[in-house]
mmCIF file of C-alpha atoms in Angstrom:
data_model
loop_
_atom_site.group_PDB
_atom_site.id
_atom_site.type_symbol
_atom_site.label_atom_id
_atom_site.label_comp_id
_atom_site.label_asym_id
_atom_site.label_seq_id
_atom_site.Cartn_x
_atom_site.Cartn_y
_atom_site.Cartn_z
ATOM 1 C CA MET A 1 4.349 49.759 34.811
ATOM 2 C CA LYS A 2 4.512 52.847 36.946
ATOM 3 C CA SER A 3 5.873 51.467 40.219
ATOM 4 C CA GLU A 4 9.373 52.358 41.303
ATOM 5 C CA ARG A 5 12.157 49.847 41.579
ATOM 6 C CA ILE A 6 14.378 50.105 44.642
ATOM 7 C CA ARG A 7 16.980 48.053 46.448
ATOM 8 C CA ILE A 8 14.964 45.710 48.594
ATOM 9 C CA HIS A 9 15.743 43.516 51.567
ATOM 10 C CA GLY A 10 15.573 40.426 49.350
ATOM 11 C CA ASP A 11 14.987 37.858 52.095
ATOM 12 C CA TYR A 12 12.254 39.548 54.106
ATOM 13 C CA HIS A 13 10.311 37.200 56.379
ATOM 14 C CA LEU A 14 9.170 36.947 59.990
ATOM 15 C CA GLY A 15 12.572 35.622 61.082
ATOM 16 C CA GLN A 16 14.165 38.894 59.944
ATOM 17 C CA VAL A 17 11.986 41.090 62.181
ATOM 18 C CA LEU A 18 12.525 41.685 65.881
ATOM 19 C CA VAL A 19 9.856 43.393 67.950
ATOM 20 C CA ASN A 20 10.795 45.457 70.991
ATOM 21 C CA GLY A 21 7.829 47.128 72.635
ATOM 22 C CA ASP A 22 6.300 49.420 70.020
ATOM 23 C CA ASP A 23 9.324 49.263 67.729
ATOM 24 C CA PHE A 24 10.528 46.904 65.018
ATOM 25 C CA TYR A 25 14.042 46.048 63.913
ATOM 26 C CA ILE A 26 14.674 44.536 60.510
ATOM 27 C CA LEU A 27 17.737 42.301 60.280
ATOM 28 C CA ASP A 28 20.056 40.819 57.673
ATOM 29 C CA PHE A 29 20.011 43.008 54.578
ATOM 30 C CA GLU A 30 22.205 40.574 52.641
ATOM 31 C CA GLY A 31 19.363 39.312 50.448
ATOM 32 C CA GLU A 32 18.440 35.792 49.414
ATOM 33 C CA PRO A 33 21.350 33.527 50.441
ATOM 34 C CA GLU A 34 21.489 31.730 47.083
ATOM 35 C CA SER A 35 21.541 34.973 45.041
ATOM 36 C CA THR A 36 24.757 36.419 43.674
ATOM 37 C CA ILE A 37 26.000 39.818 44.827
ATOM 38 C CA ARG A 38 25.158 41.177 41.371
ATOM 39 C CA ASP A 39 21.573 39.884 41.651
ATOM 40 C CA ARG A 40 21.194 41.385 45.121
ATOM 41 C CA LYS A 41 22.109 44.847 43.827
ATOM 42 C CA VAL A 42 19.438 44.883 41.119
ATOM 43 C CA LYS A 43 16.581 47.255 41.932
ATOM 44 C CA GLN A 44 13.265 45.458 42.234
ATOM 45 C CA PRO A 45 9.642 46.219 43.071
ATOM 46 C CA PRO A 46 9.191 46.749 46.817
ATOM 47 C CA LEU A 47 6.253 44.342 46.634
ATOM 48 C CA LYS A 48 8.780 41.511 46.301
ATOM 49 C CA ASP A 49 9.611 41.956 49.983
ATOM 50 C CA VAL A 50 5.902 42.155 50.808
ATOM 51 C CA ALA A 51 5.410 38.828 49.008
ATOM 52 C CA GLY A 52 8.241 37.341 51.066
ATOM 53 C CA MET A 53 6.501 38.388 54.266
ATOM 54 C CA PHE A 54 3.185 36.988 53.050
ATOM 55 C CA ARG A 55 4.777 33.631 52.293
ATOM 56 C CA SER A 56 6.300 33.748 55.785
ATOM 57 C CA PHE A 57 2.818 34.239 57.284
ATOM 58 C CA HIS A 58 1.704 31.149 55.361
ATOM 59 C CA TYR A 59 4.631 29.123 56.682
ATOM 60 C CA ALA A 60 4.066 30.275 60.267
ATOM 61 C CA ILE A 61 0.459 29.113 60.180
ATOM 62 C CA TYR A 62 1.202 25.737 58.574
ATOM 63 C CA ALA A 63 4.250 25.085 60.762
ATOM 64 C CA THR A 64 2.070 25.690 63.811
ATOM 65 C CA ILE A 65 -0.416 23.121 62.517
ATOM 66 C CA PHE A 66 2.306 20.575 61.659
ATOM 67 C CA ASN A 67 4.192 20.970 64.912
ATOM 68 C CA ASN A 68 1.166 20.919 67.244
ATOM 69 C CA LYS A 69 -1.210 18.321 65.772
ATOM 70 C CA GLU A 70 -1.857 16.701 69.125
ATOM 71 C CA LYS A 71 -2.998 19.989 70.684
ATOM 72 C CA TYR A 72 -5.923 20.543 68.305
ATOM 73 C CA PRO A 73 -9.101 18.435 68.395
ATOM 74 C CA PHE A 74 -9.633 18.907 64.646
ATOM 75 C CA GLU A 75 -8.611 17.105 61.490
ATOM 76 C CA GLN A 76 -5.584 18.519 59.702
ATOM 77 C CA GLU A 77 -7.655 19.548 56.666
ATOM 78 C CA GLU A 78 -10.015 21.553 58.891
ATOM 79 C CA LEU A 79 -7.012 23.306 60.414
ATOM 80 C CA PHE A 80 -5.653 24.055 56.942
ATOM 81 C CA LYS A 81 -8.972 25.678 55.962
ATOM 82 C CA ALA A 82 -8.994 27.764 59.135
ATOM 83 C CA GLY A 83 -5.340 28.626 58.519
ATOM 84 C CA GLU A 84 -6.174 29.937 55.039
ATOM 85 C CA ILE A 85 -8.816 32.244 56.537
ATOM 86 C CA LEU A 86 -6.313 33.510 59.108
ATOM 87 C CA TYR A 87 -3.702 33.956 56.372
ATOM 88 C CA LYS A 88 -6.066 36.059 54.261
ATOM 89 C CA TYR A 89 -6.792 38.229 57.293
ATOM 90 C CA PHE A 90 -3.058 38.768 57.982
ATOM 91 C CA VAL A 91 -2.424 39.587 54.324
ATOM 92 C CA GLY A 92 -5.339 42.026 54.171
ATOM 93 C CA VAL A 93 -4.286 43.955 57.261
ATOM 94 C CA PHE A 94 -0.605 44.018 56.277
ATOM 95 C CA LEU A 95 -1.261 45.042 52.668
ATOM 96 C CA GLU A 96 -3.707 47.794 53.563
ATOM 97 C CA THR A 97 -1.241 49.252 56.063
ATOM 98 C CA TYR A 98 1.713 48.823 53.697
ATOM 99 C CA ILE A 99 -0.018 50.602 50.821
ATOM 100 C CA GLU A 100 -1.061 53.450 53.102
ATOM 101 C CA LYS A 101 2.457 53.884 54.517
ATOM 102 C CA ALA A 102 4.200 53.521 51.150
ATOM 103 C CA GLN A 103 1.959 56.083 49.487
ATOM 104 C CA SER A 104 2.186 58.545 52.381
ATOM 105 C CA GLY A 105 5.988 58.230 52.139
ATOM 106 C CA ASN A 106 5.861 58.998 48.385
ATOM 107 C CA LEU A 107 6.964 55.515 47.360
ATOM 108 C CA ASN A 108 5.248 54.762 44.080
ATOM 109 C CA ILE A 109 4.250 51.104 44.253
ATOM 110 C CA GLY A 110 1.859 51.447 41.319
ATOM 111 C CA TYR A 111 -1.851 51.713 40.760
ATOM 112 C CA ASN A 112 -4.265 49.077 42.099
ATOM 113 C CA HIS A 113 -4.132 46.694 39.117
ATOM 114 C CA GLU A 114 -0.348 46.943 39.004
ATOM 115 C CA ILE A 115 -0.088 46.219 42.728
ATOM 116 C CA ASP A 116 -2.307 43.154 42.301
ATOM 117 C CA PHE A 117 -0.294 41.921 39.308
ATOM 118 C CA LEU A 118 3.139 42.481 40.878
ATOM 119 C CA LEU A 119 2.107 40.956 44.171
ATOM 120 C CA LYS A 120 0.655 37.866 42.488
ATOM 121 C CA TYR A 121 3.778 37.501 40.335
ATOM 122 C CA CYS A 122 6.154 37.874 43.310
ATOM 123 C CA LEU A 123 4.092 35.484 45.453
ATOM 124 C CA LEU A 124 4.091 32.871 42.720
ATOM 125 C CA GLU A 125 7.831 33.265 42.139
ATOM 126 C CA LYS A 126 8.511 32.817 45.872
ATOM 127 C CA ALA A 127 6.154 29.845 46.256
ATOM 128 C CA VAL A 128 7.699 28.020 43.277
ATOM 129 C CA TYR A 129 11.171 28.591 44.780
ATOM 130 C CA GLU A 130 9.881 27.241 48.117
ATOM 131 C CA LEU A 131 8.413 24.173 46.418
ATOM 132 C CA GLY A 132 11.823 23.238 45.011
ATOM 133 C CA TYR A 133 13.409 23.772 48.412
ATOM 134 C CA GLU A 134 10.823 21.665 50.239
ATOM 135 C CA LEU A 135 10.929 18.822 47.728
ATOM 136 C CA ASN A 136 14.701 18.634 48.266
ATOM 137 C CA SER A 137 14.735 19.168 52.031
ATOM 138 C CA ARG A 138 11.385 18.405 53.662
ATOM 139 C CA PRO A 139 9.003 16.686 51.235
ATOM 140 C CA ARG A 140 6.283 16.482 53.889
ATOM 141 C CA TRP A 141 6.210 20.285 53.980
ATOM 142 C CA ALA A 142 5.781 20.628 50.198
ATOM 143 C CA VAL A 143 2.084 21.033 50.942
ATOM 144 C CA ILE A 144 2.809 24.569 52.200
ATOM 145 C CA PRO A 145 4.087 26.034 48.920
ATOM 146 C CA LEU A 146 1.616 23.869 46.967
ATOM 147 C CA ARG A 147 -1.280 25.358 48.948
ATOM 148 C CA GLY A 148 0.293 28.762 48.398
ATOM 149 C CA ILE A 149 0.464 28.219 44.630
ATOM 150 C CA GLN A 150 -3.149 27.020 44.641
ATOM 151 C CA SER A 151 -4.242 30.089 46.585
ATOM 152 C CA ILE A 152 -2.265 32.451 44.330
ATOM 153 C CA MET A 153 -3.759 30.945 41.176
ATOM 154 C CA ASN A 154 -7.273 31.378 42.599
ATOM 155 C CA TYR A 155 -6.385 34.873 43.909
#
């Protein structure tokens, strides 16, 4: 693999980003709360943070559906299908912009096949972690990582 390994955020998701006008602020560089300090220092592919953001997009869409059922005149499954289309759009726009910015900043994130492989691997790793969390904390929400795993495997 040709992509660089760097110190990453480690817990990058929508809740770690503040928007102020045309600017963004990224918060909390402590990494995944359950990781050890040693694990947090290990250099990793930058696409691991990208995968974290993608999983956050997925959660934002599904949480909106779960928390606002009465507002939508559609069946939940129809909303899930529409949510998957919206998710793919978010991912496409974010990834295209990320690759462009990373490459223009001389960050080697790999060639196209490597990017696809690393991203799929990191997404799957994150979704499996989320599944364990949801089964222990909010079993009703386990559908979110399960749909994510299904989507990743059909990627």
